[in-house]
Coordinates of C-alpha atoms in Angstrom, one line a residue:
Chain A
X1 CA 52.6 -19.4 -33.8
X2 CA 49.4 -21.0 -33.5
X3 CA 46.3 -20.0 -35.6
X4 CA 44.6 -18.4 -32.5
X5 CA 47.7 -16.1 -32.0
X6 CA 47.9 -15.2 -35.4
X7 CA 44.4 -14.1 -35.5
X8 CA 44.8 -12.2 -32.3
X9 CA 47.8 -10.4 -33.7
X10 CA 46.1 -9.3 -36.6
X11 CA 43.1 -8.0 -34.5
X12 CA 45.7 -6.2 -32.4
X13 CA 47.3 -4.7 -35.3
X14 CA 44.0 -3.5 -37.0
X15 CA 42.9 -2.1 -33.6
X16 CA 46.2 0.2 -33.6
X17 CA 47.9 2.2 -30.9
X18 CA 44.6 3.6 -29.5
X19 CA 43.5 0.2 -28.7
X20 CA 42.5 0.2 -24.9
X21 CA 41.9 4.0 -24.4
X22 CA 38.5 5.4 -23.7
X23 CA 36.6 6.3 -26.7
X24 CA 34.9 9.6 -26.0
X25 CA 31.0 8.8 -26.0
X26 CA 28.6 11.8 -26.4
X27 CA 26.2 11.8 -23.2
X28 CA 24.5 15.2 -24.0
X29 CA 21.2 13.8 -24.2
X30 CA 18.2 16.1 -23.2
X31 CA 16.9 14.4 -20.4
X32 CA 13.8 16.5 -19.8
X33 CA 11.2 17.8 -21.9
X34 CA 12.0 21.4 -23.5
X35 CA 10.1 24.1 -22.7
X36 CA 8.3 23.9 -26.2
X37 CA 7.0 20.5 -25.3
X38 CA 6.3 21.2 -21.7
X39 CA 6.4 24.5 -19.7
X40 CA 4.7 23.1 -16.5
X41 CA 3.4 20.1 -14.8
X42 CA 0.0 20.9 -16.5
X43 CA 1.7 20.6 -20.0
X44 CA 3.2 17.4 -19.0
X45 CA 0.1 15.7 -18.0
X46 CA -1.5 17.1 -21.1
X47 CA 1.2 15.8 -23.4
X48 CA 0.9 12.4 -22.0
X49 CA -2.9 12.6 -22.5
X50 CA -2.1 13.3 -26.1
X51 CA 0.2 10.6 -26.8
X52 CA -1.8 8.1 -24.9
X53 CA -4.6 9.1 -27.3
X54 CA -2.3 8.7 -30.4
X55 CA -1.8 5.2 -29.3
X56 CA -5.4 4.6 -29.5
X57 CA -5.9 4.1 -25.8
X58 CA -8.7 5.8 -24.1
X59 CA -7.8 8.1 -21.4
X60 CA -10.0 10.0 -18.8
X61 CA -9.2 12.5 -16.1
X62 CA -11.0 12.1 -12.9
X63 CA -10.7 13.5 -9.4
X64 CA -9.5 11.3 -6.5
X65 CA -13.2 11.5 -5.0
X66 CA -14.7 10.3 -8.3
X67 CA -12.1 7.5 -9.0
X68 CA -14.4 4.4 -7.7
X69 CA -17.3 5.7 -9.9
X70 CA -15.0 6.2 -12.8
X71 CA -13.6 2.6 -12.5
X72 CA -17.2 1.1 -12.4
X73 CA -18.5 2.8 -15.2
X74 CA -15.3 1.9 -17.4
X75 CA -16.1 -1.6 -16.6
X76 CA -20.1 -1.4 -16.8
X77 CA -19.4 0.3 -20.2
X78 CA -17.6 -2.9 -21.7
X79 CA -20.4 -4.9 -20.0
X80 CA -17.7 -6.7 -18.0
X81 CA -18.7 -9.3 -15.6
X82 CA -15.6 -10.3 -14.1
X83 CA -12.3 -8.6 -13.5
X84 CA -9.1 -9.7 -12.2
X85 CA -7.2 -7.4 -9.9
X86 CA -3.9 -7.6 -7.8
X87 CA -4.6 -8.5 -4.2
X88 CA -3.2 -5.2 -2.8
X89 CA -5.4 -3.0 -5.2
X90 CA -6.7 -0.2 -3.0
X91 CA -10.1 -1.5 -1.8
X92 CA -11.5 2.2 -2.7
X93 CA -10.9 1.9 -6.4
X94 CA -13.5 -1.0 -6.5
X95 CA -15.8 0.2 -4.0
X96 CA -18.6 1.3 -6.4
X97 CA -18.8 -1.8 -8.6
X98 CA -21.8 -3.5 -8.9
X99 CA -22.8 -6.5 -10.9
X100 CA -18.9 -6.8 -11.6
X101 CA -17.2 -9.5 -9.8
X102 CA -13.7 -8.6 -8.8
X103 CA -11.4 -11.5 -8.2
X104 CA -8.0 -10.9 -6.4
X105 CA -5.1 -12.7 -8.2
X106 CA -4.2 -14.6 -4.8
X107 CA -3.1 -17.5 -4.9
X108 CA -2.2 -16.4 -8.4
X109 CA -5.0 -17.2 -11.0
X110 CA -4.8 -20.3 -13.3
X111 CA -4.4 -19.3 -16.8
X112 CA -7.6 -20.3 -18.0
X113 CA -9.3 -18.6 -15.4
X114 CA -7.4 -15.3 -16.1
X115 CA -8.3 -15.8 -19.8
X116 CA -11.9 -15.9 -19.1
X117 CA -11.6 -12.5 -17.2
X118 CA -13.3 -9.7 -19.2
X119 CA -10.5 -7.4 -17.9
X120 CA -7.7 -6.3 -15.5
X121 CA -7.5 -3.6 -13.2
X122 CA -4.2 -2.3 -12.1
X123 CA -2.1 0.8 -11.0
X124 CA 1.1 1.6 -12.4
X125 CA 4.7 2.4 -10.9
X126 CA 5.4 5.5 -13.8
X127 CA 4.0 6.8 -16.7
X128 CA 6.0 8.4 -19.5
X129 CA 4.2 12.0 -21.2
X130 CA 6.6 12.0 -24.1
X131 CA 5.9 8.3 -25.2
X132 CA 2.5 8.0 -23.8
X133 CA 3.6 5.0 -21.8
X134 CA 2.5 3.3 -18.6
X135 CA 5.3 1.3 -16.8
X136 CA 4.5 -1.8 -14.3
X137 CA 7.1 -3.1 -12.1
X138 CA 4.9 -5.5 -10.1
X139 CA 4.9 -3.2 -7.1
X140 CA 2.2 -2.0 -5.2
X141 CA -1.6 -2.4 -7.1
X142 CA 0.4 -3.7 -10.0
X143 CA 0.4 -7.5 -9.7
X144 CA 2.0 -10.2 -11.9
X145 CA 2.9 -9.2 -15.5
X146 CA 0.2 -11.8 -16.5
X147 CA -2.5 -9.8 -15.1
X148 CA -1.7 -6.8 -18.0
X149 CA -1.1 -9.5 -20.7
X150 CA -3.6 -12.0 -20.9
X151 CA -7.2 -10.2 -20.4
X152 CA -8.4 -8.4 -23.3
X153 CA -9.0 -5.1 -21.3
X154 CA -6.9 -3.4 -19.4
X155 CA -7.8 -0.5 -16.9
X156 CA -4.7 1.4 -15.6
X157 CA -5.1 3.9 -12.9
X158 CA -2.2 6.5 -12.9
X159 CA -2.0 9.1 -10.4
X160 CA -0.9 12.5 -11.9
X161 CA 2.1 12.7 -9.8
X162 CA 3.2 9.2 -11.6
X163 CA 3.5 11.1 -14.6
X164 CA 7.2 12.1 -15.6
X165 CA 8.3 13.8 -19.1
X166 CA 10.8 11.5 -20.2
X167 CA 11.9 7.9 -20.3
X168 CA 15.2 9.3 -18.7
X169 CA 13.0 10.8 -15.9
X170 CA 11.2 7.6 -15.5
X171 CA 14.3 5.3 -15.0
X172 CA 15.6 6.2 -12.0
X173 CA 11.9 5.6 -10.5
X174 CA 12.3 2.2 -11.4
X175 CA 14.3 -0.6 -9.9
X176 CA 16.1 -2.5 -13.0
X177 CA 15.8 -5.7 -10.9
X178 CA 12.2 -6.0 -11.2
X179 CA 10.0 -7.3 -14.0
X180 CA 9.3 -4.1 -15.9
X181 CA 6.4 -3.8 -18.4
X182 CA 6.2 -1.0 -20.7
X183 CA 2.9 -0.4 -22.1
X184 CA 2.1 2.2 -25.1
X185 CA -1.2 1.6 -26.2
X186 CA -3.1 -1.7 -26.5
X187 CA -1.3 -4.5 -28.0
X188 CA 0.0 -4.0 -31.1
X189 CA 2.6 -5.1 -33.9
X190 CA 4.3 -3.3 -36.6
X191 CA 3.6 -4.7 -40.2
X192 CA 6.4 -4.8 -42.8
X193 CA 5.9 -1.4 -44.1
X194 CA 6.1 0.0 -40.3
X195 CA 2.4 0.4 -39.6
X196 CA 1.0 -0.1 -36.3
X197 CA -1.7 -2.8 -36.4
X198 CA -3.5 -4.5 -33.9
X199 CA -1.4 -7.4 -32.1
X200 CA -2.3 -10.8 -31.8
X201 CA -1.8 -11.2 -28.1
X202 CA -2.4 -9.0 -25.3
X203 CA -5.3 -6.3 -24.4
X204 CA -6.7 -5.0 -27.5
X205 CA -8.1 -2.3 -25.1
X206 CA -6.2 -0.3 -22.8
X207 CA -8.1 2.6 -20.8
X208 CA -6.1 5.0 -18.6
X209 CA -7.6 6.9 -15.6
X210 CA -5.6 9.8 -14.9
X211 CA -6.2 10.7 -11.1
X212 CA -5.8 14.1 -9.9
X213 CA -6.1 15.4 -6.7
Chain B
X1 CA 14.0 42.7 48.9
X2 CA 10.5 42.4 47.3
X3 CA 8.5 39.4 48.2
X4 CA 9.2 37.5 45.0
X5 CA 13.0 37.9 45.6
X6 CA 12.6 36.5 49.2
X7 CA 10.6 33.6 47.9
X8 CA 12.9 32.8 45.4
X9 CA 15.9 33.0 47.7
X10 CA 14.4 30.5 50.0
X11 CA 13.6 28.2 47.2
X12 CA 17.5 28.2 46.2
X13 CA 18.5 27.8 49.7
X14 CA 16.4 24.9 50.3
X15 CA 17.7 23.4 46.8
X16 CA 21.3 23.7 48.3
X17 CA 24.5 23.8 46.4
X18 CA 23.4 20.5 44.0
X19 CA 21.1 22.8 42.3
X20 CA 21.5 22.6 38.4
X21 CA 23.7 19.4 38.4
X22 CA 22.3 16.6 36.5
X23 CA 20.2 14.0 38.5
X24 CA 21.2 10.4 37.4
X25 CA 18.0 9.0 36.2
X26 CA 18.2 5.0 36.2
X27 CA 17.6 4.2 32.4
X28 CA 18.2 0.4 32.9
X29 CA 14.7 -0.6 31.8
X30 CA 14.3 -4.0 30.2
X31 CA 13.3 -3.0 26.6
X32 CA 12.9 -6.5 25.0
X33 CA 11.0 -9.7 26.2
X34 CA 13.3 -11.7 28.6
X35 CA 13.9 -15.5 27.6
X36 CA 11.3 -16.8 30.2
X37 CA 8.7 -14.8 28.4
X38 CA 9.7 -15.5 24.8
X39 CA 12.7 -17.5 23.5
X40 CA 11.9 -17.0 19.8
X41 CA 9.6 -15.3 17.2
X42 CA 6.8 -18.0 17.6
X43 CA 7.0 -17.5 21.6
X44 CA 6.1 -13.7 20.9
X45 CA 3.4 -14.3 18.6
X46 CA 1.9 -16.9 21.0
X47 CA 2.2 -14.2 23.6
X48 CA 0.5 -11.9 21.8
X49 CA -2.5 -14.2 21.2
X50 CA -2.4 -15.2 24.9
X51 CA -2.7 -11.4 26.0
X52 CA -5.4 -10.6 23.4
X53 CA -7.4 -13.2 24.6
X54 CA -6.9 -12.0 28.1
X55 CA -8.4 -8.7 27.1
X56 CA -11.5 -10.8 25.8
X57 CA -10.7 -9.9 22.4
X58 CA -11.0 -13.1 19.9
X59 CA -7.9 -14.0 17.9
X60 CA -7.3 -16.5 15.0
X61 CA -4.2 -17.4 13.2
X62 CA -4.5 -17.7 9.5
X63 CA -2.4 -18.3 6.6
X64 CA -2.2 -15.5 4.0
X65 CA -4.0 -17.6 1.5
X66 CA -7.1 -17.9 4.0
X67 CA -7.2 -14.1 4.9
X68 CA -10.2 -13.1 2.5
X69 CA -11.9 -16.5 3.8
X70 CA -11.2 -15.5 7.2
X71 CA -12.5 -12.1 6.9
X72 CA -15.7 -13.2 5.4
X73 CA -16.3 -15.6 7.9
X74 CA -15.9 -13.3 10.8
X75 CA -18.4 -10.6 9.3
X76 CA -20.9 -13.5 8.5
X77 CA -20.4 -15.0 12.1
X78 CA -21.8 -11.5 13.3
X79 CA -24.3 -11.5 10.7
X80 CA -22.7 -8.2 9.5
X81 CA -24.7 -6.3 6.5
X82 CA -22.2 -3.3 6.0
X83 CA -19.0 -2.5 7.2
X84 CA -16.8 0.5 6.8
X85 CA -13.0 0.1 5.7
X86 CA -10.2 2.4 4.7
X87 CA -10.0 3.3 1.1
X88 CA -6.4 1.8 0.8
X89 CA -7.5 -1.3 2.6
X90 CA -6.2 -4.0 0.1
X91 CA -8.8 -5.4 -2.2
X92 CA -7.6 -8.9 -1.6
X93 CA -8.7 -8.7 2.2
X94 CA -12.2 -8.4 1.1
X95 CA -12.0 -10.4 -2.0
X96 CA -14.5 -13.2 -0.6
X97 CA -17.1 -11.2 0.8
X98 CA -20.8 -12.2 -0.2
X99 CA -23.6 -10.4 1.0
X100 CA -21.6 -8.0 3.2
X101 CA -21.4 -4.3 1.8
X102 CA -18.1 -2.8 2.4
X103 CA -18.0 0.9 2.3
X104 CA -15.1 2.6 1.4
X105 CA -14.3 5.6 3.8
X106 CA -13.7 8.2 0.9
X107 CA -14.6 10.8 1.2
X108 CA -14.8 10.9 5.0
X109 CA -18.4 8.9 6.0
X110 CA -20.5 10.9 7.7
X111 CA -20.9 10.2 11.6
X112 CA -24.2 8.7 11.3
X113 CA -23.4 6.4 8.5
X114 CA -20.5 5.3 10.2
X115 CA -22.6 4.5 13.4
X116 CA -25.0 2.5 11.2
X117 CA -22.2 0.1 10.3
X118 CA -22.2 -3.1 11.7
X119 CA -18.4 -2.9 11.7
X120 CA -14.9 -1.9 10.7
X121 CA -12.2 -3.8 9.0
X122 CA -8.4 -2.3 9.5
X123 CA -4.9 -3.5 9.3
X124 CA -2.7 -1.9 12.2
X125 CA 1.0 -0.2 12.3
X126 CA 2.6 -2.4 15.1
X127 CA 1.6 -4.8 17.7
X128 CA 2.7 -5.5 20.9
X129 CA 2.8 -9.0 22.7
X130 CA 3.3 -8.2 26.4
X131 CA 0.5 -5.9 26.4
X132 CA -1.8 -7.6 23.9
X133 CA -1.9 -4.3 22.1
X134 CA -2.6 -3.5 18.5
X135 CA -1.4 0.2 17.3
X136 CA -3.1 2.2 14.6
X137 CA -1.3 5.3 13.6
X138 CA -3.6 6.3 10.2
X139 CA -0.9 4.8 7.7
X140 CA -1.7 2.3 5.2
X141 CA -4.9 0.1 5.5
X142 CA -5.9 1.7 8.8
X143 CA -7.8 5.0 8.1
X144 CA -9.0 7.5 10.3
X145 CA -9.4 7.1 14.1
X146 CA -13.3 7.1 13.8
X147 CA -13.3 3.7 12.0
X148 CA -12.0 2.0 14.8
X149 CA -13.9 4.1 17.5
X150 CA -17.2 4.1 16.2
X151 CA -18.5 1.1 15.0
X152 CA -19.6 -1.6 17.3
X153 CA -17.2 -4.5 15.9
X154 CA -13.9 -4.0 15.1
X155 CA -12.0 -6.9 12.8
X156 CA -8.2 -6.0 12.6
X157 CA -5.6 -7.7 10.6
X158 CA -2.2 -8.0 12.1
X159 CA 0.8 -9.3 10.1
X160 CA 3.0 -11.6 12.1
X161 CA 6.2 -9.5 11.2
X162 CA 4.1 -6.3 12.7
X163 CA 4.3 -8.0 16.3
X164 CA 7.0 -6.8 18.5
X165 CA 7.6 -8.0 22.2
X166 CA 7.3 -4.6 24.1
X167 CA 5.9 -1.3 24.0
X168 CA 9.8 0.1 24.0
X169 CA 10.2 -2.1 20.5
X170 CA 7.1 -0.6 19.2
X171 CA 8.0 3.0 20.0
X172 CA 10.5 3.3 17.5
X173 CA 8.4 1.9 14.6
X174 CA 5.9 4.9 15.2
X175 CA 5.8 8.5 14.2
X176 CA 4.9 10.3 17.3
X177 CA 3.5 13.2 15.2
X178 CA 0.9 10.8 13.9
X179 CA -2.5 10.1 15.6
X180 CA -1.9 6.6 17.3
X181 CA -4.7 4.8 18.8
X182 CA -3.6 1.8 21.0
X183 CA -6.0 -0.9 21.4
X184 CA -5.8 -3.5 24.1
X185 CA -9.2 -5.3 23.9
X186 CA -12.6 -4.2 23.5
X187 CA -13.8 -0.8 24.7
X188 CA -13.5 -0.7 28.4
X189 CA -13.3 1.1 31.4
X190 CA -12.3 0.5 35.0
X191 CA -14.8 0.6 37.7
X192 CA -13.8 2.1 41.3
X193 CA -12.4 -1.2 42.6
X194 CA -10.2 -1.5 39.5
X195 CA -12.1 -4.0 37.8
X196 CA -12.3 -3.8 34.0
X197 CA -15.7 -3.4 32.8
X198 CA -17.3 -3.1 29.1
X199 CA -16.8 0.7 28.0
X200 CA -19.8 3.0 27.2
X201 CA -18.2 3.9 23.9
X202 CA -16.2 2.2 21.2
X203 CA -16.4 -1.2 19.9
X204 CA -17.6 -4.0 22.1
X205 CA -16.0 -6.6 20.0
X206 CA -12.6 -6.9 18.8
X207 CA -11.3 -9.6 16.4
X208 CA -7.9 -10.1 15.6
X209 CA -6.7 -11.9 12.5
X210 CA -3.0 -12.8 12.8
X211 CA -1.5 -13.5 9.2
X212 CA 1.4 -15.9 9.0
X213 CA 3.0 -16.4 5.6

């Protein structure tokens, strides 16, 4: 008996006769928000707003007709001069910009130029109320990952119907083969005591506009 | 026998014993371009270009990277000061505009304002090579029908993969329940002799940009 066979024999003996049989794994997760968290759609959206604010991100609710004005106001408020946007961002989102130059990320912008932008404007794929998270998957109006990672300010537009209650509800809306970016508040890190502190990389400011029709 | 019965009796007698049986209708239409018209994709695109030019519309081929510059150049070339665009037009198409104000059609622009615009920029749903036609169905980047009907200049962006050979190939790509606008050249009418003449309504200038990746 070689050393390898001896080791395998001991492992098998230790595993015992139950080896190879299916181990029951409890799967009774709660996949949706309970009624104490959210009784209806308005509660889901309210919970998202509350959790986003817990992350020290700002969140505003706007009507679809006011979106262009709200985007412009958010950028003016930060005295942004130049922002980067995905090439397929709907033009209407930026229709009221005045004095802010929007740079379309096509072809892919050089990293130094990206760094010099005052912010980025993107949409998202889905948002999770319980965790106050927006998820980007590189789909429409979202662009490359670098857009939400490099500039210091990220303005993210979330349509109310993109907000789901839980991570379990968000996953079926996402393609696991795409590059997913899960954003819960501005860039942050945990210190040794588990306290959330501003991160050394990524946007220090996250602003979310929730669009309700 | 009443008069009505007498009339129906005569109609039935005239129809004879074949009445009610299915009449064979020849359905052997040629649904695709024959090889003498287009042997491959490049020929389909070339045919589209040729037929669009026959309608006295201008057509340019651009690489995806050059689209924003081409859109801006087309508008500068007409000294356009203000253009109307659908709110969901990809921002990247207008990223190089300088000195031209793009107005997003949201909420729906007043007719007088629309009339005062120098032009409209839209995408299309599908384009037909044999007839040199672009078809708008109000879907993404296309907006309301008024945009392609009121301003005097229509700049339409066609992606090469939106061009099909024949009308029969175009129809399955369109939803018959949507408002379809079929555009074959600038606004035109036929005089009594069947000669095509500029129309009294609609854009007098149609420019098409074919985007090839």
